[in-house]
PDB file of C-alpha atoms in Angstrom:
ATOM      1  CA  MET W   1      56.220  31.807 105.679  1.00  0.00           C
ATOM      2  CA  PRO W   2      57.612  29.582 108.423  1.00  0.00           C
ATOM      3  CA  THR W   3      58.965  30.461 111.822  1.00  0.00           C
ATOM      4  CA  LEU W   4      62.596  29.438 112.208  1.00  0.00           C
ATOM      5  CA  ILE W   5      63.584  28.228 115.676  1.00  0.00           C
ATOM      6  CA  VAL W   6      67.350  28.280 116.187  1.00  0.00           C
ATOM      7  CA  THR W   7      68.763  26.249 119.066  1.00  0.00           C
ATOM      8  CA  ALA W   8      72.359  26.174 120.277  1.00  0.00           C
ATOM      9  CA  HIS W   9      72.896  23.443 122.857  1.00  0.00           C
ATOM     10  CA  PRO W  10      74.897  20.203 122.542  1.00  0.00           C
ATOM     11  CA  ASP W  11      72.656  18.212 124.929  1.00  0.00           C
ATOM     12  CA  GLU W  12      69.389  17.027 123.403  1.00  0.00           C
ATOM     13  CA  ASP W  13      68.076  16.273 126.913  1.00  0.00           C
ATOM     14  CA  SER W  14      68.571  19.901 128.004  1.00  0.00           C
ATOM     15  CA  LEU W  15      65.911  22.347 129.097  1.00  0.00           C
ATOM     16  CA  THR W  16      66.865  24.355 126.007  1.00  0.00           C
ATOM     17  CA  HIS W  17      65.831  21.509 123.714  1.00  0.00           C
ATOM     18  CA  ALA W  18      62.698  20.836 125.768  1.00  0.00           C
ATOM     19  CA  ALA W  19      61.708  24.488 125.290  1.00  0.00           C
ATOM     20  CA  THR W  20      62.365  24.239 121.553  1.00  0.00           C
ATOM     21  CA  LEU W  21      60.176  21.164 121.170  1.00  0.00           C
ATOM     22  CA  GLN W  22      57.390  22.592 123.310  1.00  0.00           C
ATOM     23  CA  LEU W  23      57.427  25.834 121.317  1.00  0.00           C
ATOM     24  CA  ARG W  24      57.308  23.924 118.034  1.00  0.00           C
ATOM     25  CA  GLU W  25      54.343  21.854 119.227  1.00  0.00           C
ATOM     26  CA  ARG W  26      52.512  24.957 120.432  1.00  0.00           C
ATOM     27  CA  LEU W  27      53.082  26.846 117.185  1.00  0.00           C
ATOM     28  CA  GLU W  28      52.132  23.908 114.974  1.00  0.00           C
ATOM     29  CA  ALA W  29      48.957  23.434 117.012  1.00  0.00           C
ATOM     30  CA  ASP W  30      48.171  27.077 116.171  1.00  0.00           C
ATOM     31  CA  GLY W  31      48.718  26.367 112.463  1.00  0.00           C
ATOM     32  CA  VAL W  32      52.164  27.963 112.221  1.00  0.00           C
ATOM     33  CA  GLU W  33      54.693  26.310 109.921  1.00  0.00           C
ATOM     34  CA  VAL W  34      57.936  25.683 111.837  1.00  0.00           C
ATOM     35  CA  GLU W  35      61.482  24.972 110.723  1.00  0.00           C
ATOM     36  CA  LEU W  36      64.105  23.918 113.275  1.00  0.00           C
ATOM     37  CA  ALA W  37      67.815  24.719 113.157  1.00  0.00           C
ATOM     38  CA  HIS W  38      69.700  22.684 115.774  1.00  0.00           C
ATOM     39  CA  LEU W  39      73.133  24.244 115.265  1.00  0.00           C
ATOM     40  CA  ALA W  40      75.097  21.795 117.438  1.00  0.00           C
ATOM     41  CA  GLN W  41      73.401  18.680 116.072  1.00  0.00           C
ATOM     42  CA  GLU W  42      73.741  19.931 112.479  1.00  0.00           C
ATOM     43  CA  GLY W  43      77.457  20.585 112.992  1.00  0.00           C
ATOM     44  CA  PHE W  44      77.426  24.281 112.132  1.00  0.00           C
ATOM     45  CA  ASP W  45      80.969  25.667 112.306  1.00  0.00           C
ATOM     46  CA  PRO W  46      80.918  28.983 114.223  1.00  0.00           C
ATOM     47  CA  ARG W  47      84.508  29.947 113.429  1.00  0.00           C
ATOM     48  CA  PHE W  48      84.831  33.186 111.485  1.00  0.00           C
ATOM     49  CA  THR W  49      87.646  32.221 109.120  1.00  0.00           C
ATOM     50  CA  ALA W  50      89.798  34.075 106.591  1.00  0.00           C
ATOM     51  CA  ARG W  51      87.232  33.050 103.951  1.00  0.00           C
ATOM     52  CA  ASP W  52      84.448  34.670 105.967  1.00  0.00           C
ATOM     53  CA  ARG W  53      86.547  37.804 106.363  1.00  0.00           C
ATOM     54  CA  ALA W  54      87.167  37.938 102.609  1.00  0.00           C
ATOM     55  CA  ASP W  55      83.432  37.511 101.969  1.00  0.00           C
ATOM     56  CA  TYR W  56      82.669  40.259 104.469  1.00  0.00           C
ATOM     57  CA  LYS W  57      85.116  42.677 102.874  1.00  0.00           C
ATOM     58  CA  GLY W  58      84.129  41.779  99.318  1.00  0.00           C
ATOM     59  CA  GLY W  59      80.374  41.700  99.862  1.00  0.00           C
ATOM     60  CA  ALA W  60      79.984  38.325  98.108  1.00  0.00           C
ATOM     61  CA  ILE W  61      79.101  35.233 100.108  1.00  0.00           C
ATOM     62  CA  THR W  62      80.886  32.080  98.980  1.00  0.00           C
ATOM     63  CA  GLY W  63      80.425  29.657 101.880  1.00  0.00           C
ATOM     64  CA  PRO W  64      77.632  27.142 101.153  1.00  0.00           C
ATOM     65  CA  ASP W  65      76.868  26.732 104.858  1.00  0.00           C
ATOM     66  CA  VAL W  66      76.355  30.487 105.271  1.00  0.00           C
ATOM     67  CA  LEU W  67      74.225  30.679 102.130  1.00  0.00           C
ATOM     68  CA  ALA W  68      72.067  27.817 103.443  1.00  0.00           C
ATOM     69  CA  GLU W  69      71.494  29.625 106.754  1.00  0.00           C
ATOM     70  CA  GLN W  70      70.640  32.871 104.999  1.00  0.00           C
ATOM     71  CA  ALA W  71      68.170  30.990 102.785  1.00  0.00           C
ATOM     72  CA  ARG W  72      66.444  29.610 105.881  1.00  0.00           C
ATOM     73  CA  LEU W  73      66.131  33.114 107.287  1.00  0.00           C
ATOM     74  CA  ASP W  74      64.950  34.526 103.947  1.00  0.00           C
ATOM     75  CA  ARG W  75      62.081  32.003 103.946  1.00  0.00           C
ATOM     76  CA  ALA W  76      60.987  32.891 107.482  1.00  0.00           C
ATOM     77  CA  SER W  77      58.725  35.580 108.876  1.00  0.00           C
ATOM     78  CA  ASP W  78      59.922  35.078 112.457  1.00  0.00           C
ATOM     79  CA  VAL W  79      63.082  33.724 114.062  1.00  0.00           C
ATOM     80  CA  VAL W  80      63.230  32.494 117.654  1.00  0.00           C
ATOM     81  CA  LEU W  81      66.622  32.078 119.318  1.00  0.00           C
ATOM     82  CA  VAL W  82      66.457  29.436 122.069  1.00  0.00           C
ATOM     83  CA  PHE W  83      69.700  29.093 124.006  1.00  0.00           C
ATOM     84  CA  PRO W  84      71.310  28.702 127.415  1.00  0.00           C
ATOM     85  CA  VAL W  85      72.803  31.827 128.954  1.00  0.00           C
ATOM     86  CA  PHE W  86      76.568  31.277 129.214  1.00  0.00           C
ATOM     87  CA  TRP W  87      78.576  33.987 130.975  1.00  0.00           C
ATOM     88  CA  TRP W  88      75.592  36.335 130.802  1.00  0.00           C
ATOM     89  CA  SER W  89      75.260  36.043 127.034  1.00  0.00           C
ATOM     90  CA  MET W  90      74.670  33.549 124.247  1.00  0.00           C
ATOM     91  CA  PRO W  91      76.857  30.469 123.665  1.00  0.00           C
ATOM     92  CA  ALA W  92      79.834  30.800 121.304  1.00  0.00           C
ATOM     93  CA  LEU W  93      78.060  28.553 118.791  1.00  0.00           C
ATOM     94  CA  LEU W  94      75.149  30.966 118.440  1.00  0.00           C
ATOM     95  CA  LYS W  95      77.397  34.032 118.466  1.00  0.00           C
ATOM     96  CA  GLY W  96      79.504  32.455 115.694  1.00  0.00           C
ATOM     97  CA  TRP W  97      76.336  31.754 113.702  1.00  0.00           C
ATOM     98  CA  ILE W  98      75.447  35.446 113.922  1.00  0.00           C
ATOM     99  CA  ASP W  99      79.034  36.497 113.125  1.00  0.00           C
ATOM    100  CA  ARG W 100      79.136  34.387 109.974  1.00  0.00           C
ATOM    101  CA  VAL W 101      75.552  34.686 108.719  1.00  0.00           C
ATOM    102  CA  PHE W 102      74.510  38.277 109.506  1.00  0.00           C
ATOM    103  CA  ILE W 103      77.024  40.013 107.264  1.00  0.00           C
ATOM    104  CA  THR W 104      77.070  43.223 105.300  1.00  0.00           C
ATOM    105  CA  GLY W 105      75.261  43.133 101.982  1.00  0.00           C
ATOM    106  CA  TRP W 106      72.707  40.672 103.317  1.00  0.00           C
ATOM    107  CA  ALA W 107      71.795  41.661 106.889  1.00  0.00           C
ATOM    108  CA  PHE W 108      72.712  45.342 106.600  1.00  0.00           C
ATOM    109  CA  GLU W 109      74.578  47.805 104.434  1.00  0.00           C
ATOM    110  CA  LEU W 110      76.226  51.151 104.891  1.00  0.00           C
ATOM    111  CA  GLY W 111      74.657  54.146 103.187  1.00  0.00           C
ATOM    112  CA  ASP W 112      76.592  56.842 101.366  1.00  0.00           C
ATOM    113  CA  ASP W 113      76.358  58.959 104.512  1.00  0.00           C
ATOM    114  CA  GLY W 114      77.906  56.161 106.610  1.00  0.00           C
ATOM    115  CA  ARG W 115      74.643  55.266 108.314  1.00  0.00           C
ATOM    116  CA  VAL W 116      73.710  51.629 108.818  1.00  0.00           C
ATOM    117  CA  LEU W 117      70.708  50.420 106.819  1.00  0.00           C
ATOM    118  CA  GLY W 118      69.154  47.248 108.202  1.00  0.00           C
ATOM    119  CA  LYS W 119      67.946  44.822 105.548  1.00  0.00           C
ATOM    120  CA  LEU W 120      66.037  42.250 107.624  1.00  0.00           C
ATOM    121  CA  GLY W 121      62.830  44.156 108.264  1.00  0.00           C
ATOM    122  CA  HIS W 122      60.763  41.160 107.125  1.00  0.00           C
ATOM    123  CA  LEU W 123      62.051  39.029 110.007  1.00  0.00           C
ATOM    124  CA  THR W 124      60.726  39.505 113.543  1.00  0.00           C
ATOM    125  CA  ALA W 125      63.193  38.284 116.181  1.00  0.00           C
ATOM    126  CA  HIS W 126      62.218  36.620 119.460  1.00  0.00           C
ATOM    127  CA  LEU W 127      64.365  35.448 122.378  1.00  0.00           C
ATOM    128  CA  LEU W 128      63.810  32.406 124.596  1.00  0.00           C
ATOM    129  CA  PRO W 129      66.936  32.251 126.798  1.00  0.00           C
ATOM    130  CA  VAL W 130      67.407  29.629 129.521  1.00  0.00           C
ATOM    131  CA  SER W 131      69.182  31.017 132.585  1.00  0.00           C
ATOM    132  CA  GLY W 132      70.360  29.482 135.829  1.00  0.00           C
ATOM    133  CA  PHE W 133      70.078  32.879 137.527  1.00  0.00           C
ATOM    134  CA  SER W 134      67.039  34.608 138.914  1.00  0.00           C
ATOM    135  CA  GLU W 135      65.462  37.735 137.504  1.00  0.00           C
ATOM    136  CA  ALA W 136      66.594  39.594 140.632  1.00  0.00           C
ATOM    137  CA  SER W 137      70.200  38.531 140.057  1.00  0.00           C
ATOM    138  CA  PHE W 138      70.078  39.776 136.464  1.00  0.00           C
ATOM    139  CA  ALA W 139      68.662  43.112 137.611  1.00  0.00           C
ATOM    140  CA  ARG W 140      71.075  43.499 140.536  1.00  0.00           C
ATOM    141  CA  HIS W 141      74.158  43.142 138.339  1.00  0.00           C
ATOM    142  CA  GLY W 142      72.817  45.095 135.354  1.00  0.00           C
ATOM    143  CA  TYR W 143      72.855  42.010 133.145  1.00  0.00           C
ATOM    144  CA  GLU W 144      69.331  42.514 131.842  1.00  0.00           C
ATOM    145  CA  GLU W 145      70.339  45.867 130.371  1.00  0.00           C
ATOM    146  CA  SER W 146      73.611  44.558 128.924  1.00  0.00           C
ATOM    147  CA  PHE W 147      71.842  41.493 127.507  1.00  0.00           C
ATOM    148  CA  SER W 148      69.311  43.729 125.778  1.00  0.00           C
ATOM    149  CA  THR W 149      71.984  46.134 124.517  1.00  0.00           C
ATOM    150  CA  GLN W 150      74.188  43.393 123.118  1.00  0.00           C
ATOM    151  CA  ILE W 151      71.572  41.182 121.464  1.00  0.00           C
ATOM    152  CA  GLU W 152      68.408  43.188 120.876  1.00  0.00           C
ATOM    153  CA  HIS W 153      69.983  46.521 120.038  1.00  0.00           C
ATOM    154  CA  GLY W 154      73.368  45.314 118.800  1.00  0.00           C
ATOM    155  CA  VAL W 155      72.006  42.626 116.458  1.00  0.00           C
ATOM    156  CA  PHE W 156      68.256  42.957 115.903  1.00  0.00           C
ATOM    157  CA  ASP W 157      68.024  46.745 115.685  1.00  0.00           C
ATOM    158  CA  TYR W 158      71.273  46.983 113.718  1.00  0.00           C
ATOM    159  CA  CYS W 159      69.872  44.644 111.057  1.00  0.00           C
ATOM    160  CA  GLY W 160      66.447  46.315 111.015  1.00  0.00           C
ATOM    161  CA  MET W 161      64.653  43.330 112.571  1.00  0.00           C
ATOM    162  CA  PRO W 162      61.507  44.149 114.526  1.00  0.00           C
ATOM    163  CA  ARG W 163      61.723  42.955 118.122  1.00  0.00           C
ATOM    164  CA  GLY W 164      59.216  40.328 119.120  1.00  0.00           C
ATOM    165  CA  ALA W 165      58.882  38.633 122.495  1.00  0.00           C
ATOM    166  CA  LYS W 166      61.640  38.015 125.030  1.00  0.00           C
ATOM    167  CA  ALA W 167      60.856  35.412 127.678  1.00  0.00           C
ATOM    168  CA  PHE W 168      63.446  33.967 130.026  1.00  0.00           C
ATOM    169  CA  ILE W 169      63.141  30.447 131.377  1.00  0.00           C
ATOM    170  CA  ARG W 170      64.723  30.290 134.833  1.00  0.00           C
ATOM    171  CA  GLU W 171      66.285  27.012 135.890  1.00  0.00           C
ATOM    172  CA  SER W 172      65.949  26.025 139.536  1.00  0.00           C
ATOM    173  CA  GLU W 173      65.962  22.910 141.711  1.00  0.00           C
ATOM    174  CA  ASP W 174      62.179  23.112 141.963  1.00  0.00           C
ATOM    175  CA  ALA W 175      60.893  21.085 139.009  1.00  0.00           C
ATOM    176  CA  ALA W 176      57.372  22.470 139.363  1.00  0.00           C
ATOM    177  CA  SER W 177      58.627  26.061 139.116  1.00  0.00           C
ATOM    178  CA  VAL W 178      60.710  25.220 136.052  1.00  0.00           C
ATOM    179  CA  LYS W 179      57.696  23.597 134.389  1.00  0.00           C
ATOM    180  CA  LEU W 180      55.504  26.640 135.065  1.00  0.00           C
ATOM    181  CA  GLY W 181      58.217  29.012 133.876  1.00  0.00           C
ATOM    182  CA  LEU W 182      58.752  26.983 130.716  1.00  0.00           C
ATOM    183  CA  GLU W 183      55.049  26.960 129.899  1.00  0.00           C
ATOM    184  CA  ALA W 184      54.694  30.706 130.520  1.00  0.00           C
ATOM    185  CA  ALA W 185      57.736  31.586 128.399  1.00  0.00           C
ATOM    186  CA  VAL W 186      56.647  29.364 125.522  1.00  0.00           C
ATOM    187  CA  ALA W 187      53.126  30.817 125.652  1.00  0.00           C
ATOM    188  CA  LYS W 188      54.485  34.386 125.536  1.00  0.00           C
ATOM    189  CA  VAL W 189      56.672  33.725 122.492  1.00  0.00           C
ATOM    190  CA  ALA W 190      54.012  31.663 120.716  1.00  0.00           C
ATOM    191  CA  ALA W 191      51.481  34.478 121.164  1.00  0.00           C
ATOM    192  CA  ALA W 192      53.903  36.977 119.617  1.00  0.00           C
ATOM    193  CA  VAL W 193      54.874  34.886 116.600  1.00  0.00           C
ATOM    194  CA  GLY W 194      52.975  36.078 113.572  1.00  0.00           C
ATOM    195  CA  ALA W 195      51.135  38.721 115.588  1.00  0.00           C
ATOM    196  CA  PRO W 196      49.795  41.514 113.334  1.00  0.00           C
ATOM    197  CA  SER W 197      51.158  44.267 115.582  1.00  0.00           C
ATOM    198  CA  LYS W 198      54.846  43.575 115.991  1.00  0.00           C
ATOM    199  CA  VAL W 199      56.560  44.851 119.140  1.00  0.00           C
TER     200      VAL W 199
END
């Protein structure tokens, strides 16, 4: 089963895309099959429309673009989200992808007792965010905790996805530091992909 790398950045010369390509090369060198989903370049529409709402309420998916994304995730054993941190969270494009694709009946369902039953236990989720802020800044403002609550708990745990690696890449004016940070983050995620003991 392949690893799906999902990228949400409009600039192909960005650090986000550089991280995606380096991760793909590292995984393929380790014998891992990789599939890339460049949401901006592929023209994925993140808007949750009336059709999406009707699908959500009715439990039947009708949008071919959503079905195609779900099929990619169904084929995968791991998914890695690589994205720039905008306003202390993910870009709207990636959030819209989650809003439209991770819907009830496919990603989760509600039990008779009202409890949420995650349905994506086969898919380990990893994060490779690119941030212009330091680790100390994240910690000082409580953003690390809110980031984890919103994405890891609010999406991954909710859908029953085992958590894999989370490795921030910190942008700075020092190119050497960025390069080292990029290599370390990619190595951490690559080591966790397909690991027998999932985090």
